[in-house]
mmCIF file of C-alpha atoms in Angstrom:
data_model
loop_
_atom_site.group_PDB
_atom_site.id
_atom_site.type_symbol
_atom_site.label_atom_id
_atom_site.label_comp_id
_atom_site.label_asym_id
_atom_site.label_seq_id
_atom_site.Cartn_x
_atom_site.Cartn_y
_atom_site.Cartn_z
ATOM 1 C CA MET A 88 -24.174 46.790 -0.159
ATOM 2 C CA THR A 89 -26.800 43.908 0.654
ATOM 3 C CA ILE A 90 -27.646 41.495 -1.860
ATOM 4 C CA LYS A 91 -31.510 41.886 -0.574
ATOM 5 C CA GLU A 92 -30.643 45.744 -1.863
ATOM 6 C CA VAL A 93 -29.751 44.417 -4.988
ATOM 7 C CA ALA A 94 -32.354 42.052 -5.478
ATOM 8 C CA GLN A 95 -34.196 45.197 -4.296
ATOM 9 C CA ALA A 96 -32.998 47.548 -7.685
ATOM 10 C CA ALA A 97 -33.206 44.949 -10.084
ATOM 11 C CA GLY A 98 -36.808 43.902 -9.199
ATOM 12 C CA VAL A 99 -35.758 40.746 -7.508
ATOM 13 C CA SER A 100 -35.837 37.342 -5.362
ATOM 14 C CA THR A 101 -32.786 37.070 -3.310
ATOM 15 C CA GLN A 102 -33.355 33.794 -4.976
ATOM 16 C CA THR A 103 -33.403 35.103 -7.926
ATOM 17 C CA VAL A 104 -29.829 36.999 -7.422
ATOM 18 C CA SER A 105 -27.678 34.345 -5.725
ATOM 19 C CA ARG A 106 -28.812 31.791 -8.976
ATOM 20 C CA VAL A 107 -27.499 34.938 -11.542
ATOM 21 C CA LEU A 108 -23.727 34.497 -9.144
ATOM 22 C CA ASN A 109 -24.078 31.486 -9.019
ATOM 23 C CA ASN A 110 -24.768 31.330 -12.863
ATOM 24 C CA ARG A 111 -26.797 28.417 -12.638
ATOM 25 C CA PRO A 112 -29.514 28.456 -15.956
ATOM 26 C CA ASP A 113 -32.941 28.213 -14.447
ATOM 27 C CA VAL A 114 -32.762 32.277 -14.413
ATOM 28 C CA ALA A 115 -34.157 33.650 -17.562
ATOM 29 C CA PRO A 116 -31.729 35.611 -19.804
ATOM 30 C CA GLU A 117 -32.538 39.000 -19.364
ATOM 31 C CA THR A 118 -33.466 39.224 -15.617
ATOM 32 C CA PHE A 119 -29.708 37.039 -15.612
ATOM 33 C CA GLU A 120 -28.022 40.934 -17.726
ATOM 34 C CA ARG A 121 -30.515 43.435 -15.983
ATOM 35 C CA VAL A 122 -29.294 41.783 -11.920
ATOM 36 C CA GLN A 123 -25.303 40.896 -14.284
ATOM 37 C CA ARG A 124 -25.878 44.558 -15.154
ATOM 38 C CA ILE A 125 -26.929 46.104 -11.645
ATOM 39 C CA ILE A 126 -24.521 43.975 -9.913
ATOM 40 C CA SER A 127 -21.219 45.778 -12.410
ATOM 41 C CA ASP A 128 -22.734 49.321 -11.696
ATOM 42 C CA THR A 129 -22.588 48.389 -7.666
ATOM 43 C CA GLY A 130 -19.512 46.674 -7.419
ATOM 44 C CA TYR A 131 -21.500 43.573 -5.559
ATOM 45 C CA ALA A 132 -19.809 41.348 -3.688
ATOM 46 C CA PRO A 133 -20.844 38.476 -1.672
ATOM 47 C CA ASN A 134 -19.632 37.635 1.765
ATOM 48 C CA MET A 135 -17.843 34.122 0.860
ATOM 49 C CA LEU A 136 -17.043 33.392 4.196
ATOM 50 C CA ALA A 137 -20.361 34.089 5.116
ATOM 51 C CA ARG A 138 -22.050 32.650 2.525
ATOM 52 C CA SER A 139 -20.000 28.873 2.792
ATOM 53 C CA LEU A 140 -20.898 28.625 5.977
ATOM 54 C CA THR A 141 -24.079 28.760 5.157
ATOM 55 C CA GLN A 142 -24.249 26.873 1.383
ATOM 56 C CA GLY A 143 -21.985 24.555 4.005
ATOM 57 C CA ARG A 144 -19.226 24.620 0.521
ATOM 58 C CA SER A 145 -15.887 26.475 0.727
ATOM 59 C CA HIS A 146 -15.720 26.944 -4.089
ATOM 60 C CA ILE A 147 -12.693 26.548 -3.657
ATOM 61 C CA LEU A 148 -11.848 22.952 -6.335
ATOM 62 C CA GLY A 149 -8.479 21.561 -4.862
ATOM 63 C CA VAL A 150 -5.389 21.308 -7.651
ATOM 64 C CA VAL A 151 -2.225 18.847 -7.607
ATOM 65 C CA ALA A 152 -0.035 19.784 -10.510
ATOM 66 C CA PHE A 153 3.019 19.135 -12.501
ATOM 67 C CA GLY A 154 5.927 20.053 -15.088
ATOM 68 C CA LEU A 155 3.812 23.398 -16.610
ATOM 69 C CA ASP A 156 6.830 24.328 -17.762
ATOM 70 C CA TYR A 157 5.664 21.543 -20.274
ATOM 71 C CA PHE A 158 2.605 23.182 -22.804
ATOM 72 C CA GLY A 159 0.296 19.541 -21.350
ATOM 73 C CA PRO A 160 -0.128 20.782 -17.370
ATOM 74 C CA SER A 161 0.581 23.726 -18.808
ATOM 75 C CA ARG A 162 -2.810 23.898 -21.213
ATOM 76 C CA ILE A 163 -4.151 21.360 -18.759
ATOM 77 C CA LEU A 164 -4.449 24.092 -16.018
ATOM 78 C CA THR A 165 -5.687 27.094 -18.105
ATOM 79 C CA GLY A 166 -8.672 24.775 -19.012
ATOM 80 C CA ILE A 167 -8.812 23.999 -15.833
ATOM 81 C CA GLU A 168 -8.822 27.822 -14.487
ATOM 82 C CA GLN A 169 -10.795 29.257 -16.407
ATOM 83 C CA ARG A 170 -13.770 26.333 -16.131
ATOM 84 C CA ALA A 171 -13.353 26.831 -12.947
ATOM 85 C CA ALA A 172 -14.158 30.592 -12.693
ATOM 86 C CA ASP A 173 -17.278 29.319 -14.810
ATOM 87 C CA LEU A 174 -18.349 27.681 -12.285
ATOM 88 C CA GLY A 175 -18.279 30.766 -10.052
ATOM 89 C CA TYR A 176 -15.193 28.611 -7.582
ATOM 90 C CA SER A 177 -11.599 28.990 -6.961
ATOM 91 C CA ILE A 178 -7.938 27.735 -7.215
ATOM 92 C CA SER A 179 -6.323 26.143 -4.368
ATOM 93 C CA LEU A 180 -2.849 24.994 -6.378
ATOM 94 C CA ASN A 181 -0.647 22.174 -5.563
ATOM 95 C CA LEU A 182 3.089 21.714 -7.654
ATOM 96 C CA ILE A 183 4.450 18.286 -7.106
ATOM 97 C CA HIS A 184 8.650 18.573 -8.029
ATOM 98 C CA ARG A 185 8.667 14.672 -8.742
ATOM 99 C CA PRO A 186 5.497 13.543 -10.590
ATOM 100 C CA GLU A 187 6.448 9.697 -9.435
ATOM 101 C CA THR A 188 6.094 10.341 -6.014
ATOM 102 C CA ALA A 189 3.246 7.773 -4.591
ATOM 103 C CA ASP A 190 3.620 9.946 -1.318
ATOM 104 C CA VAL A 191 0.943 11.993 -1.934
ATOM 105 C CA ASP A 192 -0.902 12.284 2.048
ATOM 106 C CA GLU A 193 0.698 15.508 2.966
ATOM 107 C CA VAL A 194 -0.653 17.172 -0.399
ATOM 108 C CA LEU A 195 -4.595 14.974 0.438
ATOM 109 C CA ASN A 196 -3.966 15.540 3.739
ATOM 110 C CA GLY A 197 -3.697 19.394 3.422
ATOM 111 C CA LEU A 198 -6.715 20.010 0.645
ATOM 112 C CA ILE A 199 -9.097 18.022 2.822
ATOM 113 C CA GLY A 200 -7.800 20.465 6.136
ATOM 114 C CA ARG A 201 -8.549 23.080 3.423
ATOM 115 C CA GLN A 202 -12.428 22.377 3.083
ATOM 116 C CA VAL A 203 -11.660 21.818 -0.503
ATOM 117 C CA ASP A 204 -15.369 21.575 -2.503
ATOM 118 C CA GLY A 205 -12.926 18.535 -5.104
ATOM 119 C CA ILE A 206 -9.236 17.185 -5.594
ATOM 120 C CA ILE A 207 -8.592 17.771 -9.891
ATOM 121 C CA TRP A 208 -5.548 15.318 -9.729
ATOM 122 C CA ALA A 209 -3.187 17.038 -12.302
ATOM 123 C CA ILE A 210 -0.473 14.175 -12.513
ATOM 124 C CA PRO A 211 1.098 12.488 -15.117
ATOM 125 C CA GLU A 212 1.077 8.788 -14.245
ATOM 126 C CA VAL A 213 4.939 7.371 -14.193
ATOM 127 C CA ALA A 214 5.063 3.875 -13.080
ATOM 128 C CA GLU A 215 3.801 3.056 -9.120
ATOM 129 C CA ASN A 216 2.272 7.025 -8.501
ATOM 130 C CA ARG A 217 -1.016 6.491 -8.319
ATOM 131 C CA ALA A 218 -1.491 3.581 -5.941
ATOM 132 C CA TRP A 219 -2.484 6.033 -3.414
ATOM 133 C CA SER A 220 -5.891 5.916 -5.657
ATOM 134 C CA HIS A 221 -6.847 2.482 -5.116
ATOM 135 C CA GLU A 222 -5.734 2.725 -1.315
ATOM 136 C CA ARG A 223 -7.372 6.099 -0.608
ATOM 137 C CA SER A 224 -10.074 6.521 -2.641
ATOM 138 C CA PRO A 225 -12.873 4.476 0.186
ATOM 139 C CA ASP A 226 -11.864 7.377 2.594
ATOM 140 C CA LEU A 227 -12.401 10.200 0.960
ATOM 141 C CA PRO A 228 -14.713 13.262 1.655
ATOM 142 C CA VAL A 229 -14.159 15.145 -1.092
ATOM 143 C CA PRO A 230 -14.455 14.139 -5.058
ATOM 144 C CA VAL A 231 -11.450 13.654 -7.195
ATOM 145 C CA MET A 232 -11.519 13.167 -10.732
ATOM 146 C CA LEU A 233 -7.850 12.395 -12.009
ATOM 147 C CA ILE A 234 -6.671 13.878 -15.092
ATOM 148 C CA GLY A 235 -4.406 11.339 -16.764
ATOM 149 C CA SER A 236 -4.592 7.788 -17.528
ATOM 150 C CA PRO A 237 -7.336 5.463 -15.795
ATOM 151 C CA ALA A 238 -5.964 4.525 -13.842
ATOM 152 C CA GLY A 239 -6.101 0.447 -13.785
ATOM 153 C CA ASN A 240 -9.144 -0.160 -10.756
ATOM 154 C CA SER A 241 -9.608 1.848 -9.275
ATOM 155 C CA SER A 242 -12.861 3.650 -8.084
ATOM 156 C CA LEU A 243 -12.141 7.072 -8.993
ATOM 157 C CA PRO A 244 -13.637 8.709 -12.086
ATOM 158 C CA SER A 245 -10.153 9.732 -14.870
ATOM 159 C CA ILE A 246 -10.516 11.844 -18.066
ATOM 160 C CA GLY A 247 -8.267 12.203 -20.257
ATOM 161 C CA ILE A 248 -6.710 12.044 -24.226
ATOM 162 C CA ASP A 249 -6.801 8.613 -25.919
ATOM 163 C CA ASN A 250 -2.041 7.981 -26.260
ATOM 164 C CA ARG A 251 -2.702 5.606 -28.125
ATOM 165 C CA ALA A 252 -4.914 7.588 -30.468
ATOM 166 C CA ILE A 253 -2.009 9.433 -30.924
ATOM 167 C CA GLY A 254 1.060 7.144 -31.397
ATOM 168 C CA GLN A 255 -1.575 5.752 -34.510
ATOM 169 C CA LEU A 256 -2.383 9.498 -35.750
ATOM 170 C CA ALA A 257 1.092 10.051 -36.787
ATOM 171 C CA THR A 258 2.476 6.960 -37.654
ATOM 172 C CA GLU A 259 -0.419 6.181 -40.353
ATOM 173 C CA HIS A 260 -0.185 9.706 -41.712
ATOM 174 C CA LEU A 261 3.127 8.855 -41.552
ATOM 175 C CA ILE A 262 3.179 5.573 -43.633
ATOM 176 C CA ALA A 263 0.539 6.584 -46.819
ATOM 177 C CA GLY A 264 3.162 9.305 -47.124
ATOM 178 C CA GLY A 265 5.493 6.152 -48.964
ATOM 179 C CA VAL A 266 7.840 6.294 -45.478
ATOM 180 C CA ARG A 267 8.449 2.678 -44.546
ATOM 181 C CA ARG A 268 11.468 3.375 -41.405
ATOM 182 C CA VAL A 269 9.889 5.241 -39.468
ATOM 183 C CA ALA A 270 11.182 5.580 -35.644
ATOM 184 C CA VAL A 271 10.171 7.194 -32.569
ATOM 185 C CA VAL A 272 11.390 9.464 -30.504
ATOM 186 C CA THR A 273 9.944 8.681 -27.540
ATOM 187 C CA GLY A 274 9.115 10.919 -24.146
ATOM 188 C CA PRO A 275 10.248 9.958 -19.986
ATOM 189 C CA ARG A 276 9.796 5.730 -20.556
ATOM 190 C CA GLY A 277 8.051 4.266 -17.099
ATOM 191 C CA TRP A 278 5.842 7.584 -18.152
ATOM 192 C CA TRP A 279 1.630 6.434 -18.480
ATOM 193 C CA GLU A 280 1.140 8.995 -22.222
ATOM 194 C CA ALA A 281 4.442 7.889 -23.138
ATOM 195 C CA GLU A 282 4.111 3.839 -23.705
ATOM 196 C CA GLU A 283 0.637 4.931 -25.126
ATOM 197 C CA ARG A 284 1.930 6.692 -27.882
ATOM 198 C CA ILE A 285 4.802 4.007 -28.923
ATOM 199 C CA ASP A 286 2.443 1.064 -28.591
ATOM 200 C CA GLY A 287 0.132 2.467 -30.975
ATOM 201 C CA TRP A 288 3.300 3.404 -33.540
ATOM 202 C CA ARG A 289 4.483 -0.093 -33.680
ATOM 203 C CA ALA A 290 0.226 -1.147 -33.610
ATOM 204 C CA THR A 291 0.214 0.450 -36.435
ATOM 205 C CA LEU A 292 3.410 -0.364 -38.222
ATOM 206 C CA ASP A 293 2.279 -4.193 -37.205
ATOM 207 C CA ALA A 294 -0.586 -3.857 -39.245
ATOM 208 C CA HIS A 295 0.940 -2.424 -42.069
ATOM 209 C CA GLY A 296 3.871 -5.268 -41.566
ATOM 210 C CA ILE A 297 6.869 -3.700 -40.935
ATOM 211 C CA GLY A 298 8.818 -4.943 -39.103
ATOM 212 C CA GLU A 299 12.595 -4.065 -36.881
ATOM 213 C CA GLN A 300 10.894 -1.940 -34.783
ATOM 214 C CA ASP A 301 12.504 -1.952 -31.747
ATOM 215 C CA ARG A 302 16.080 -1.004 -32.764
ATOM 216 C CA TYR A 303 14.354 2.772 -34.446
ATOM 217 C CA VAL A 304 13.556 4.046 -30.958
ATOM 218 C CA VAL A 305 15.515 6.343 -28.923
ATOM 219 C CA ASP A 306 14.397 7.884 -26.114
ATOM 220 C CA GLY A 307 14.069 11.259 -24.958
ATOM 221 C CA ASP A 308 12.616 13.753 -21.474
ATOM 222 C CA TRP A 309 10.238 16.191 -23.403
ATOM 223 C CA GLY A 310 13.201 18.930 -24.566
ATOM 224 C CA ALA A 311 14.575 20.072 -28.242
ATOM 225 C CA SER A 312 18.216 18.939 -27.339
ATOM 226 C CA SER A 313 17.241 15.627 -26.227
ATOM 227 C CA GLY A 314 15.237 15.032 -30.754
ATOM 228 C CA GLU A 315 18.655 16.813 -32.052
ATOM 229 C CA ARG A 316 20.342 13.778 -29.698
ATOM 230 C CA ALA A 317 18.011 10.797 -30.617
ATOM 231 C CA LEU A 318 17.931 11.503 -34.779
ATOM 232 C CA ASP A 319 22.237 12.083 -34.084
ATOM 233 C CA LEU A 320 21.568 8.663 -33.104
ATOM 234 C CA LEU A 321 19.714 7.070 -35.319
ATOM 235 C CA MET A 322 21.500 8.578 -38.097
ATOM 236 C CA ARG A 323 24.786 7.134 -37.396
ATOM 237 C CA GLU A 324 22.987 3.789 -36.288
ATOM 238 C CA PHE A 325 20.411 3.743 -39.708
ATOM 239 C CA PRO A 326 21.313 6.604 -41.672
ATOM 240 C CA ASP A 327 18.515 4.723 -44.018
ATOM 241 C CA VAL A 328 16.038 6.521 -41.561
ATOM 242 C CA ASP A 329 13.218 8.355 -44.534
ATOM 243 C CA ALA A 330 10.974 10.074 -40.627
ATOM 244 C CA ILE A 331 10.847 10.702 -37.171
ATOM 245 C CA PHE A 332 7.559 10.665 -34.562
ATOM 246 C CA ALA A 333 9.041 12.822 -31.657
ATOM 247 C CA SER A 334 6.368 11.858 -28.811
ATOM 248 C CA ASN A 335 6.205 16.107 -28.248
ATOM 249 C CA ASP A 336 6.694 18.653 -30.954
ATOM 250 C CA GLN A 337 9.890 20.291 -28.131
ATOM 251 C CA MET A 338 11.650 16.760 -29.357
ATOM 252 C CA ALA A 339 10.216 17.535 -33.160
ATOM 253 C CA LEU A 340 11.729 21.141 -32.385
ATOM 254 C CA GLY A 341 14.949 19.637 -31.533
ATOM 255 C CA VAL A 342 14.668 16.730 -34.775
ATOM 256 C CA LEU A 343 14.059 19.510 -37.672
ATOM 257 C CA HIS A 344 17.018 21.377 -36.308
ATOM 258 C CA GLY A 345 19.366 18.726 -35.924
ATOM 259 C CA ALA A 346 18.079 17.546 -39.381
ATOM 260 C CA HIS A 347 18.640 21.595 -40.988
ATOM 261 C CA ARG A 348 22.430 21.191 -39.549
ATOM 262 C CA MET A 349 22.992 17.277 -41.644
ATOM 263 C CA GLY A 350 21.622 19.581 -44.655
ATOM 264 C CA LYS A 351 18.947 16.369 -44.954
ATOM 265 C CA ARG A 352 15.517 18.064 -46.806
ATOM 266 C CA VAL A 353 12.285 17.352 -44.590
ATOM 267 C CA PRO A 354 9.769 16.438 -45.568
ATOM 268 C CA GLU A 355 11.699 14.577 -48.658
ATOM 269 C CA ASP A 356 14.234 13.469 -47.201
ATOM 270 C CA LEU A 357 12.341 12.949 -43.171
ATOM 271 C CA SER A 358 9.532 13.542 -42.649
ATOM 272 C CA ILE A 359 8.276 14.615 -39.254
ATOM 273 C CA VAL A 360 5.531 14.531 -36.233
ATOM 274 C CA GLY A 361 5.221 15.607 -33.641
ATOM 275 C CA VAL A 362 2.151 16.120 -30.771
ATOM 276 C CA ASP A 363 0.324 18.783 -29.112
ATOM 277 C CA ASP A 364 0.033 21.716 -32.184
ATOM 278 C CA ILE A 365 1.711 24.240 -29.664
ATOM 279 C CA PRO A 366 1.223 27.801 -30.905
ATOM 280 C CA GLU A 367 4.747 27.781 -32.463
ATOM 281 C CA ALA A 368 4.142 24.612 -34.040
ATOM 282 C CA SER A 369 2.833 26.828 -37.451
ATOM 283 C CA HIS A 370 6.006 28.661 -37.626
ATOM 284 C CA PHE A 371 8.494 26.534 -37.562
ATOM 285 C CA TRP A 372 10.112 26.272 -41.436
ATOM 286 C CA PRO A 373 8.925 23.604 -42.419
ATOM 287 C CA SER A 374 5.946 24.897 -40.584
ATOM 288 C CA LEU A 375 5.134 21.405 -38.278
ATOM 289 C CA THR A 376 2.757 18.055 -38.470
ATOM 290 C CA THR A 377 1.827 17.819 -35.468
ATOM 291 C CA VAL A 378 -1.553 16.223 -33.095
ATOM 292 C CA HIS A 379 -3.946 18.236 -31.061
ATOM 293 C CA GLN A 380 -4.713 16.990 -28.107
ATOM 294 C CA PRO A 381 -7.350 18.779 -26.869
ATOM 295 C CA LEU A 382 -6.013 19.447 -23.002
ATOM 296 C CA ALA A 383 -8.263 22.278 -22.516
ATOM 297 C CA ASP A 384 -10.714 20.591 -23.408
ATOM 298 C CA ALA A 385 -9.259 17.684 -20.181
ATOM 299 C CA GLY A 386 -9.107 20.204 -17.247
ATOM 300 C CA ALA A 387 -13.161 22.136 -18.115
ATOM 301 C CA LEU A 388 -14.517 18.325 -18.767
ATOM 302 C CA ALA A 389 -12.728 17.457 -14.716
ATOM 303 C CA VAL A 390 -14.323 20.698 -13.772
ATOM 304 C CA GLU A 391 -17.473 20.090 -14.015
ATOM 305 C CA ALA A 392 -17.302 16.352 -13.792
ATOM 306 C CA ILE A 393 -16.879 17.488 -10.325
ATOM 307 C CA ASP A 394 -19.143 20.572 -9.796
ATOM 308 C CA ARG A 395 -21.162 17.712 -11.150
ATOM 309 C CA SER A 396 -20.435 15.349 -7.628
ATOM 310 C CA ILE A 397 -20.097 18.151 -5.369
ATOM 311 C CA GLY A 398 -23.928 20.118 -5.199
ATOM 312 C CA ASP A 399 -25.214 20.408 -2.081
ATOM 313 C CA ASP A 400 -28.913 18.425 -1.532
ATOM 314 C CA ARG A 401 -30.561 20.501 -2.292
ATOM 315 C CA ASP A 402 -29.709 21.689 -5.918
ATOM 316 C CA ARG A 403 -27.390 17.635 -7.233
ATOM 317 C CA ARG A 404 -27.600 17.650 -10.915
ATOM 318 C CA GLU A 405 -27.858 13.812 -12.005
ATOM 319 C CA ARG A 406 -24.096 13.110 -12.067
ATOM 320 C CA ASP A 407 -23.388 11.498 -15.484
ATOM 321 C CA VAL A 408 -20.077 10.857 -14.475
ATOM 322 C CA GLN A 409 -19.773 7.765 -12.258
ATOM 323 C CA PRO A 410 -17.155 5.796 -9.287
ATOM 324 C CA ALA A 411 -14.138 3.881 -11.810
ATOM 325 C CA SER A 412 -15.508 6.111 -14.844
ATOM 326 C CA VAL A 413 -12.943 6.399 -18.117
ATOM 327 C CA THR A 414 -13.199 8.743 -20.739
ATOM 328 C CA LEU A 415 -10.960 9.601 -23.767
ATOM 329 C CA LEU A 416 -10.924 12.548 -25.569
ATOM 330 C CA GLN A 417 -9.709 11.641 -29.346
ATOM 331 C CA PRO A 418 -6.959 14.098 -30.745
ATOM 332 C CA THR A 419 -6.353 15.622 -34.484
ATOM 333 C CA LEU A 420 -3.796 14.927 -36.963
ATOM 334 C CA ILE A 421 -2.926 18.324 -38.456
ATOM 335 C CA VAL A 422 -1.754 18.398 -41.412
ATOM 336 C CA ARG A 423 1.123 21.041 -42.347
ATOM 337 C CA ASP A 424 5.446 20.827 -44.151
ATOM 338 C CA SER A 425 7.417 19.003 -42.216
ATOM 339 C CA SER A 426 5.003 15.587 -43.522
ATOM 340 C CA ARG A 427 4.933 14.144 -46.973
ATOM 341 C CA ARG A 428 1.966 14.744 -48.496
ATOM 342 C CA VAL A 429 -0.294 11.822 -48.944
ATOM 343 C CA ASP A 430 -1.287 11.102 -52.779
#
């Protein structure tokens, strides 16, 4: 089956079939549906190699990611994959196993050599691991979008979550419930997300005139076991702590488990808030108050930004995302039973 035969069966031009295949908005809904039905009935599949040669595009996005066993990175990748499929792209996924590495030339050069149309860099910022974005951005032949933190004064655009707002939302809610000694279980120190959440926690305590903050900081590693260990340390040193802001839901689960083991009532003795709103959070006992991050939205928006940047000269839409632009999506608080109710 050829595209010409599909066009003849649908009573439209081959250009219209091409627009449908590319999910273009400038096709009448009834025409779009008729062409899609014929494509489905006939099993027509475009010759992607010929299409790439004709258009000068591969219709492949390079995605560089880390930590798919963690909730956040996996949700971002889900958003990327789903929106990429909607827009007609395939994904070339590259996993980096040590996020702190700054030696990324092999990965970048490999993707460029495979002629990807654009690159989405979804590695969390740790120490100096985004130094390459300052050094290589002028000579990159394809658009690159960062997901996560804004990379300083990089000329590369970025999309992420306002992690400082996460710390503020969680801490403000805990204080509104009547607690005064709010501890924080951090993510790995040096990660931008972890540091920003600590800054939000600290700024909120300052705003309420609550001092002696730093002694209530315990480092975690995103895992549930580190949350339980953190609670043990806090209770030995500061048994009067009456609230915990855990920097993700897995660590909050560890805190909850430790609290039950110690015989502490949640939230009467210990009010707990996590981050991420994982699907299991509502099934914790008690159900977990948490801060929801629009992670899949960040992935989808990164694909849309790349798509706006790589249209060919004949079909170039107005670019909304300019170099050095930073988009921070806002989190939302999900109140459940692990925190004291606000009157």
